Each structure stands twice: as C-alpha cells, then as structure tokens.
Coordinates of C-alpha atoms in Angstrom, one line a residue:
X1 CA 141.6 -98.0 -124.0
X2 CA 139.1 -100.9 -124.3
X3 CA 137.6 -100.1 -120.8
X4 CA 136.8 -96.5 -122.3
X5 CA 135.6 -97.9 -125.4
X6 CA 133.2 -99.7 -123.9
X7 CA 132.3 -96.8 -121.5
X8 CA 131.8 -94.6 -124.8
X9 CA 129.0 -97.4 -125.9
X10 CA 127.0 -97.9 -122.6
X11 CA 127.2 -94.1 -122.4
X12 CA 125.4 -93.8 -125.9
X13 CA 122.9 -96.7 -125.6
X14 CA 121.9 -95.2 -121.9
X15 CA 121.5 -91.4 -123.6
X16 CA 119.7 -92.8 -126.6
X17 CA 117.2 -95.4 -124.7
X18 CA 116.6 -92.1 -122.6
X19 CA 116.1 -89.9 -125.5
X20 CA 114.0 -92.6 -126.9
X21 CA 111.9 -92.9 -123.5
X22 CA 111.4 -88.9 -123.4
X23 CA 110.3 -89.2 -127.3
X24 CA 107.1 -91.6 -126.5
X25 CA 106.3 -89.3 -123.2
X26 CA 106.0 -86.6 -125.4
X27 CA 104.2 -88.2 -128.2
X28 CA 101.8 -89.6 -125.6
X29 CA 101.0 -85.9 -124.8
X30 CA 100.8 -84.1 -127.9
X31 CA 98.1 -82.4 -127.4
X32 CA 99.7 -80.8 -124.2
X33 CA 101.4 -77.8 -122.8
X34 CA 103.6 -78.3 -120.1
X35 CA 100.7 -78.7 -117.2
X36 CA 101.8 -78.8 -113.4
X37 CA 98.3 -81.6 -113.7
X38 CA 99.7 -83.8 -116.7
X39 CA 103.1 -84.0 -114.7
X40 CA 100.8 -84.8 -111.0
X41 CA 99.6 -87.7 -113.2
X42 CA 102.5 -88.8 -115.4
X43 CA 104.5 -89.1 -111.9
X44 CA 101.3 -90.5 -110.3
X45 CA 101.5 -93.1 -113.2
X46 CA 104.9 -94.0 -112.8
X47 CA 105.1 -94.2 -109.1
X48 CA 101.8 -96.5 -108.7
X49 CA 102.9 -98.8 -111.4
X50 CA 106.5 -99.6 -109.9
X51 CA 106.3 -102.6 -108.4
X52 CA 109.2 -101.4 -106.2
X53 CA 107.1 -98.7 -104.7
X54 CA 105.2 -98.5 -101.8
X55 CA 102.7 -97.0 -103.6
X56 CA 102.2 -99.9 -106.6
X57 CA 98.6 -101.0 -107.3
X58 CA 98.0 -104.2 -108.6
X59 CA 96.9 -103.9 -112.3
X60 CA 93.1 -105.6 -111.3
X61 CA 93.0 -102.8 -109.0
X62 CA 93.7 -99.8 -111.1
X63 CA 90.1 -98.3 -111.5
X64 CA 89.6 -94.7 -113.3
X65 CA 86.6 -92.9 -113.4
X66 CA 85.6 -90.1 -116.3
X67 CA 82.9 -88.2 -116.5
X68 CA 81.7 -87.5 -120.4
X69 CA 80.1 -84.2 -121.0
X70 CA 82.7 -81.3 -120.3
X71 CA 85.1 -83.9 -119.1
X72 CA 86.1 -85.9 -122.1
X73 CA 83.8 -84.0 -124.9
X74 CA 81.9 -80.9 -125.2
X75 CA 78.9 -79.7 -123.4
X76 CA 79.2 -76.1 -124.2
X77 CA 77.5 -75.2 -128.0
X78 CA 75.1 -74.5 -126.2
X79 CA 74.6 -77.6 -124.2
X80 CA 75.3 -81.0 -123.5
X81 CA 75.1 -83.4 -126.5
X82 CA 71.7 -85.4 -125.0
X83 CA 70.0 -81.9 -124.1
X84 CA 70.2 -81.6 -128.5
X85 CA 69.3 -85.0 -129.1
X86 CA 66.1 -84.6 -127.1
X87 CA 65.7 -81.2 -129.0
X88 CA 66.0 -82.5 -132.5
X89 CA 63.9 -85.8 -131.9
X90 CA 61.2 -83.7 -130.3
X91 CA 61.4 -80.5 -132.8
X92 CA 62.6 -81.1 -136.0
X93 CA 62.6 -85.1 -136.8
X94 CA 59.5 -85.3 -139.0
X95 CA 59.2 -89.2 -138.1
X96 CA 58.3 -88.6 -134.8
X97 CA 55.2 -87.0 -133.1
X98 CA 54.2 -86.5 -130.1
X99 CA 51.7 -84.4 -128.3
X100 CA 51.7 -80.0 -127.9
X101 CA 52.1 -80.1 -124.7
X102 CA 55.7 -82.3 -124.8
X103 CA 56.5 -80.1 -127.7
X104 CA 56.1 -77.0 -126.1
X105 CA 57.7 -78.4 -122.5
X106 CA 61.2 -79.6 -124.1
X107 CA 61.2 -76.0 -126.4
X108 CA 60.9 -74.8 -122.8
X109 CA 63.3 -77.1 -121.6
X110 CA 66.1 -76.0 -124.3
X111 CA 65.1 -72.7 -124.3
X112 CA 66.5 -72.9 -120.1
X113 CA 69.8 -74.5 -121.0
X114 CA 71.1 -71.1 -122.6
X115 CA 70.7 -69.2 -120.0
X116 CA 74.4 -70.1 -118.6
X117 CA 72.6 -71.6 -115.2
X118 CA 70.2 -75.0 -114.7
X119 CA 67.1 -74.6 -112.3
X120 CA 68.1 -77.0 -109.6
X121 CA 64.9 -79.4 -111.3
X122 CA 66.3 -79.1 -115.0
X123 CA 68.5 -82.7 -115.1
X124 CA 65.5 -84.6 -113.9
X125 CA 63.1 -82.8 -116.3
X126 CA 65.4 -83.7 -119.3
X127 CA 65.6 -87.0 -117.8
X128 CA 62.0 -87.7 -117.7
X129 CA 61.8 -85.9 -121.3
X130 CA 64.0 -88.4 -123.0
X131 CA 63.0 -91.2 -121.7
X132 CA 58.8 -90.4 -123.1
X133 CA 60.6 -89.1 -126.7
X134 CA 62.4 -92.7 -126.9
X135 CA 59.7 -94.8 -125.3
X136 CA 59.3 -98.3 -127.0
X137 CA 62.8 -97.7 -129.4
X138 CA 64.5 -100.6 -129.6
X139 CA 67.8 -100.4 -128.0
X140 CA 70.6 -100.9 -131.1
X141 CA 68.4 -99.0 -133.0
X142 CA 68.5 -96.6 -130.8
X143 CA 72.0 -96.3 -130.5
X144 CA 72.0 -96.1 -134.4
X145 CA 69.7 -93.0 -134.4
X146 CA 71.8 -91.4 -131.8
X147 CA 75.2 -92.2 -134.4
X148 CA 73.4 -90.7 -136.9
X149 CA 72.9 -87.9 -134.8
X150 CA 76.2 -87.7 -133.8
X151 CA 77.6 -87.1 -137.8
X152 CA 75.3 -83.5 -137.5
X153 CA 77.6 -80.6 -137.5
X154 CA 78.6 -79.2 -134.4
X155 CA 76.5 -75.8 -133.8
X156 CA 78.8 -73.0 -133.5
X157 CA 81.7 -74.5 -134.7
X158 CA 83.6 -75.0 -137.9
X159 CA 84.9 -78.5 -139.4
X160 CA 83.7 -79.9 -136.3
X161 CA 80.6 -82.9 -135.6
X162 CA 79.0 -84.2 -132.8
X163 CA 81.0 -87.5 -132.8
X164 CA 84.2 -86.4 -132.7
X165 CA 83.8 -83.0 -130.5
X166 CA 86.2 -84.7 -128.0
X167 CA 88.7 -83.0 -126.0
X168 CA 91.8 -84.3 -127.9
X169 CA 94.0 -83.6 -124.8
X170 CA 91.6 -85.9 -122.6
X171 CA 91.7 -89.0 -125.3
X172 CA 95.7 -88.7 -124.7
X173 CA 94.7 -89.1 -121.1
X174 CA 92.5 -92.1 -121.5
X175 CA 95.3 -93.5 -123.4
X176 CA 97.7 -93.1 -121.6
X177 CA 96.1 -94.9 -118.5
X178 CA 95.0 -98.0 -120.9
X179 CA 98.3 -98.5 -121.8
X180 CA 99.5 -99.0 -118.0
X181 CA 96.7 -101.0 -117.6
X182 CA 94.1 -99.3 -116.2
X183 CA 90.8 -100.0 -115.7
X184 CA 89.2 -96.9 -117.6
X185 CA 85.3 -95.8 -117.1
X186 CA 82.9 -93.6 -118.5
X187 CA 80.9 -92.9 -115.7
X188 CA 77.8 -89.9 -116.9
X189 CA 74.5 -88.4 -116.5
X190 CA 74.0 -88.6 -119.7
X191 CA 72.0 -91.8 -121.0
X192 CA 74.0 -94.9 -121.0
X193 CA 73.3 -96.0 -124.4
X194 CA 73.6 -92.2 -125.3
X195 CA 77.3 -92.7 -124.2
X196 CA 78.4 -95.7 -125.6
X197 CA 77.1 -94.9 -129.4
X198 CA 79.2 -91.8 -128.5
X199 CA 82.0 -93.1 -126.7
X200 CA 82.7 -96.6 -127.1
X201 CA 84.5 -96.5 -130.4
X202 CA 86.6 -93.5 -130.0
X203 CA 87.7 -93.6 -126.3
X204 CA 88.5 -97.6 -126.6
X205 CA 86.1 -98.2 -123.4
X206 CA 84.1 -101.1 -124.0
X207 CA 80.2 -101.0 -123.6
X208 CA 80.4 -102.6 -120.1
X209 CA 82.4 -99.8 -118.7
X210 CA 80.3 -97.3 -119.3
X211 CA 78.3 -96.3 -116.4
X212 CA 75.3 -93.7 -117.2
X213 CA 71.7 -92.4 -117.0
X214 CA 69.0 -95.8 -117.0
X215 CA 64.9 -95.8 -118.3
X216 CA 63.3 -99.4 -117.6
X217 CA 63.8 -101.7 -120.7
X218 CA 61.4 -104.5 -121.7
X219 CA 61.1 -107.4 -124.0
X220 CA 58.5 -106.5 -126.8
X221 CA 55.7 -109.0 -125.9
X222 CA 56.1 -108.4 -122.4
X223 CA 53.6 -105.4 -121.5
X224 CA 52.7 -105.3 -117.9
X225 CA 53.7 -108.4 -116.9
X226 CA 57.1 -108.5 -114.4
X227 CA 60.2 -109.8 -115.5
X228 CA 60.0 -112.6 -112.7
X229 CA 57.0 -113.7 -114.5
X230 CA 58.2 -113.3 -117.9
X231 CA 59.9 -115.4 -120.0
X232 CA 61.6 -114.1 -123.7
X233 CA 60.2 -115.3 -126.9
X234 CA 61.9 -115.8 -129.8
X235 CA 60.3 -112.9 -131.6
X236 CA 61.3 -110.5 -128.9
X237 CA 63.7 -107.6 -128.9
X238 CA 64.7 -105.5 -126.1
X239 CA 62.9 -102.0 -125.6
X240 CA 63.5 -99.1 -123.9
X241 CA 60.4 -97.5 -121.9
X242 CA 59.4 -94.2 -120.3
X243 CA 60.2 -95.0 -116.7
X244 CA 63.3 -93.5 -115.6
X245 CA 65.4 -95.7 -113.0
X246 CA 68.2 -93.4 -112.2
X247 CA 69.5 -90.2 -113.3
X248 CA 73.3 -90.5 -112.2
X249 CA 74.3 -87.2 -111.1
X250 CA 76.2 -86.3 -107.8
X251 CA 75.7 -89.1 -105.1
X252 CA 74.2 -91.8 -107.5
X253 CA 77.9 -92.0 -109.1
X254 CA 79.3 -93.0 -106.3
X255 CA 76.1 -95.3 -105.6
X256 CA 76.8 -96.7 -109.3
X257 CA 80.1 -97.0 -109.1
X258 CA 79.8 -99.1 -106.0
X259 CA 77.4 -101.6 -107.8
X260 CA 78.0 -101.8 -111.2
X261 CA 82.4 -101.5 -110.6
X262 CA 82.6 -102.8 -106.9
X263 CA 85.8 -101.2 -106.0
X264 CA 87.0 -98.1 -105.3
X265 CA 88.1 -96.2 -108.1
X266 CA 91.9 -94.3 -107.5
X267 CA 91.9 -91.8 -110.6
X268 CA 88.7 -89.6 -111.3
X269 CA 87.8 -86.8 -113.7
X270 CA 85.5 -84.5 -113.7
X271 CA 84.0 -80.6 -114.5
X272 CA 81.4 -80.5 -112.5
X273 CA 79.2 -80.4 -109.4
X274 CA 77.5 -83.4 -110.5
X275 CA 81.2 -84.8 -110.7
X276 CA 81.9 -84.0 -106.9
X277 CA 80.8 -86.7 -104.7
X278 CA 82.7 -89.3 -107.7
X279 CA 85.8 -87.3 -107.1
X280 CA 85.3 -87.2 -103.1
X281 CA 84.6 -90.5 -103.1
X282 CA 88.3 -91.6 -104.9
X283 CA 90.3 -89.6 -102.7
X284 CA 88.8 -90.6 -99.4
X285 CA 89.7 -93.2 -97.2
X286 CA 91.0 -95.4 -100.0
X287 CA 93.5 -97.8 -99.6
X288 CA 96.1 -96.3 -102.1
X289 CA 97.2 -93.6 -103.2
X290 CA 94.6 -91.9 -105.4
X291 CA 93.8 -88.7 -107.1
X292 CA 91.1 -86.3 -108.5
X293 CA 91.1 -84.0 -111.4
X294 CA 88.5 -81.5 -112.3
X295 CA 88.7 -79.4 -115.7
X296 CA 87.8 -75.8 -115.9
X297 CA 86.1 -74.7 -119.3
X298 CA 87.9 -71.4 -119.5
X299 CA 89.0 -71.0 -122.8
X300 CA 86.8 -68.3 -124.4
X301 CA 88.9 -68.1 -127.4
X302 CA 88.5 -71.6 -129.1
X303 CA 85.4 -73.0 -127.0
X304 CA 82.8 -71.1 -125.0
X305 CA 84.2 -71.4 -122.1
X306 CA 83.7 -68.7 -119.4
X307 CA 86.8 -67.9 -117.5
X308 CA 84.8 -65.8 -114.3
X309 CA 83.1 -68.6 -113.9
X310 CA 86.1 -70.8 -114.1
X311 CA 88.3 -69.4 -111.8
X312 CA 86.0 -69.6 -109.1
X313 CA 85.7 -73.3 -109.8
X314 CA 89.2 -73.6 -109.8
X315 CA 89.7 -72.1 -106.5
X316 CA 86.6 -74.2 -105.4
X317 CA 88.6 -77.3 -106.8
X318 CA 91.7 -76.4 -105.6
X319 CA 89.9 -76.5 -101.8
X320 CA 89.3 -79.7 -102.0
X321 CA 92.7 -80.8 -102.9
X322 CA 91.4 -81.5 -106.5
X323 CA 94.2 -81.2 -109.8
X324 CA 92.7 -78.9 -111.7
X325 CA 92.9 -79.0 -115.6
X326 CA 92.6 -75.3 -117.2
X327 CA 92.0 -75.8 -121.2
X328 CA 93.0 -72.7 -121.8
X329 CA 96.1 -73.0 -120.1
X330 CA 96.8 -76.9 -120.4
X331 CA 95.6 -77.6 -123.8
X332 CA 97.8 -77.1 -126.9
X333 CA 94.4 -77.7 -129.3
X334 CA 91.2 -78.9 -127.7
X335 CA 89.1 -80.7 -130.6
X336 CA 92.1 -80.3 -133.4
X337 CA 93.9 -77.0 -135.1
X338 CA 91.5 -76.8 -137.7
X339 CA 88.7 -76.5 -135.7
X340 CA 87.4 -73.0 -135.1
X341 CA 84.7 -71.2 -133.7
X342 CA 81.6 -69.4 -135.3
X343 CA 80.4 -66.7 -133.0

C-alpha cells in the first residue's frame, strides 16, 4: 500500500510538472496557430540546446539573424517605415528645406514605391536620398526625430503607430530565442540608427546588435580633414553626412554579418530577396545544424498582404529548403486584435 502511495505522488508531480512545462510553451506562443514552422523551430530549439545531443551549440555560438522590415515589423502601408521617414522630412516637415529638385526626386521616389514592384535602382536612390535629407544631424538627435516619428499613426490602419507596427507573433519568436540564450540580431537595409530608435527597446536587442544601412559620420569641427588626421575636441559631437558607405541589401548581409558578428549565424529570418544570400549563407556549409525561415505577407484580410504574390514566394522558398512562415495561416493576430484595417 505505501509503494502505491508513493507511485500515486510521483505520478501527479510528473503529470503536473508536464502540464506546467506545456503551459509556458504555449504562453511563449500566444500569438500562434499551430505552425508546422513554430514546431521546426521549437524542436530545433530544444534539440540544439541539449547538451546530450549531437546537435548542442554552445551558448557563445548560438547566433540569429532577423531582418526588420516585413520580417519583424511592417513594410506594407504602403512601404517600408524609412521610405515614410524620408517622405515626411522631405515633404511635409516645415523645419526643413531643401532644394526643388530633391523635393520633386523623393515625391518621385514615393510615388514608385506604390506601384507593388521596385525598379532594380530604387534601394540605392532612397539610400542616397536619406542620407542628403539627414546630412549634418547629429546622431541621438537623430534617433529622437525618428521616435518621434515613430508615435505617427500608422496610414491605413486603425489603433495602430509606427513604433509598435511589430509583428506580435515574430517578438514571441525573438523571445523565445533570448531566453535559450541566443545571440539575437537585427540585421536590415534599413538605416542602422533608423533601426535601433525602432527596435532596440521593443525587441530587447541591444544597439550593438543591430546591423543596418551606414552614411559617413563626422565629428563637428572636423570638415575635410581625415579621421587619421583628426583628433576630437571637447566641443564636438558626432554627425551624420551625405556619403553613403553601404546599403546592406542581398550580398552585403552576409559581408556585414562576417565583419561586424564574425561567426556564422545558425537561425535566420527573412521576407525577402534582399534576405536571400543572409539566409543561404546560415544554412550552408555551417558547422551545426542551422535553419532559415522566410515569411510570406499573405494575409489580405488584416494587412496588405498579397497572396498571388505570396505563394509564389513560398514555393520559391520552399526550393531552397527555406521554413516558410505564412501570416495568414501562422498568425493568430499580427500587430494585436484591436488593430484593424482602413481600406
């Protein structure tokens, strides 16, 4: 009788630690359907993190890569958050001037990114465009200009702003990885300081893991002289200019990644085209196991997403042995249940 008293216990105290175990799982994720690419990474997770597996990476070693816009926040009403930036500063902020013929090139420039399709020159353009409408900002205050920014309401959506149009599902994700101790990374072709006023706070990635966009910075006495021949005064502050050093897009991830991180990463996700060599890069030739996700914006019911064009990128993504995340399919509520659209 004692023997199956005590069997009775350990039989309740295994089936309530288990009960208790499948409780946090699901509260990790509850912002989830049941997705055949949350259970890839939720078993992915578990298996590399078991340091009885033959698959365990050590935690210094446990590098994930995101892209920002369309990966972790939303690039679709109408565009990505720095192609409005560039449109407000150059448009409708009365502080600011600048001559007809910038004016009239970015209301070009916007006018392009509704038309569903980039010209192949159109990221380089912006690029170049941002960096002249920003030239000699200082950068904190720059990153304050882009906050306030940020607490605009988002255009074609109700109770929804800039700063927090984030894919609720995908902040689960990042979570969820920081709390096995992974490495986590914004890396975007966005601007970098763009990305950290954006993203720091609400992602939990610190400023030096975030991996963007770069223009030439410059002390404010400096002028033309080189920074090997330049020393910093005590009345200087740090500038931004209007050279562009790198749009990172496509190949320069990967380039980045390799300076700036130094290993290779074993998670990535992406949405994109511009995403593809990041994601190729993770999954090849790397000394553990890795994965790549990409995320299809085919929801056309509480986003803009377009699902034509979706499926063919799934089955693109699927070709390269890509996860692929649909937010139609996979999402239970992409930026929160009382957020709904206007058109």
């Amino acid at each position: 009788m004692k023997k199956f008293i005590v069997f009775i216990i350990t039989f309740i105290l295994v089936v309530s630690v288990s009960g208790c175990k499948n409780k946090k799982e699901d509260e990790s994720f509850k912002y989830w359907n049941e997705s055949k690419s949350l259970t890839a990474l939720t078993q992915y997770v578990k298996d590399v993190t078991d340091e009885k597996s033959d698959h365990f990476i050590p935690v210094e070693d446990r590098v994930a890569v995101f892209d920002m816009d369309g990966t972790l926040c939303g690039e679709l009403f109408p565009t990505y958050i720095e192609y409005l930036l560039l449109e407000y500063r150059v448009l409708d902020d009365s502080s600011y001037t600048c001559t007809d013929e910038d004016t009239i090139a970015t209301a070009n420039l916007i006018r392009e990114t509704g038309r569903g399709s980039f010209p192949s020159d159109m990221a380089l353009r912006h690029a170049y465009a941002q960096a002249k409408a920003f030239e000699g900002m200082e950068i904190n205050e720059f990153q304050n200009y882009v906050k306030n920014f940020l607490k605009r309401s988002a255009a074609g959506f109700n109770n929804l702003t800039y700063a927090k149009s984030f894919y609720l599902p995908m902040l689960e994700v990042l979570s969820f990885l920081q709390s096995n101790s992974f490495i986590t990374y914004i890396v975007s072709g966005s601007d970098r300081y763009i990305c950290r006023a954006a993203a720091c706070e609400i992602t939990n990635v610190p400023a030096n893991q975030v991996i963007g966009m770069d223009v030439k910075l410059e002390a404010t006495n400096q002028g033309e002289t080189d920074g090997l021949d330049y020393q910093f005064k005590d009345n200087d502050v740090i500038l931004r200019t209007d050279e562009l050093l790198i749009k990172n897009l496509k190949m320069n991830k990967v380039f980045q990644i390799a300076q700036e991180i130094g290993k290779q990463p074993v998670l990535a996700f992406g949405n994109s085209s511009g995403d593809l060599s990041m994601e190729l890069y993770t999954i090849t030739n790397n000394k553990y196991q890795s994965l790549a996700f990409m995320l299809i914006a085919d929801d056309e019911t509480r986003d803009y997403g377009n699902t034509e064009k979706a499926n063919k990128l799934k089955e693109n993504w699927e070709g390269y042995g890509f996860n692929v995340i649909s937010m139609k399919d996979d999402f239970k509520t992409i930026y929160g249940y009382d957020v709904t659209k206007t058109e």
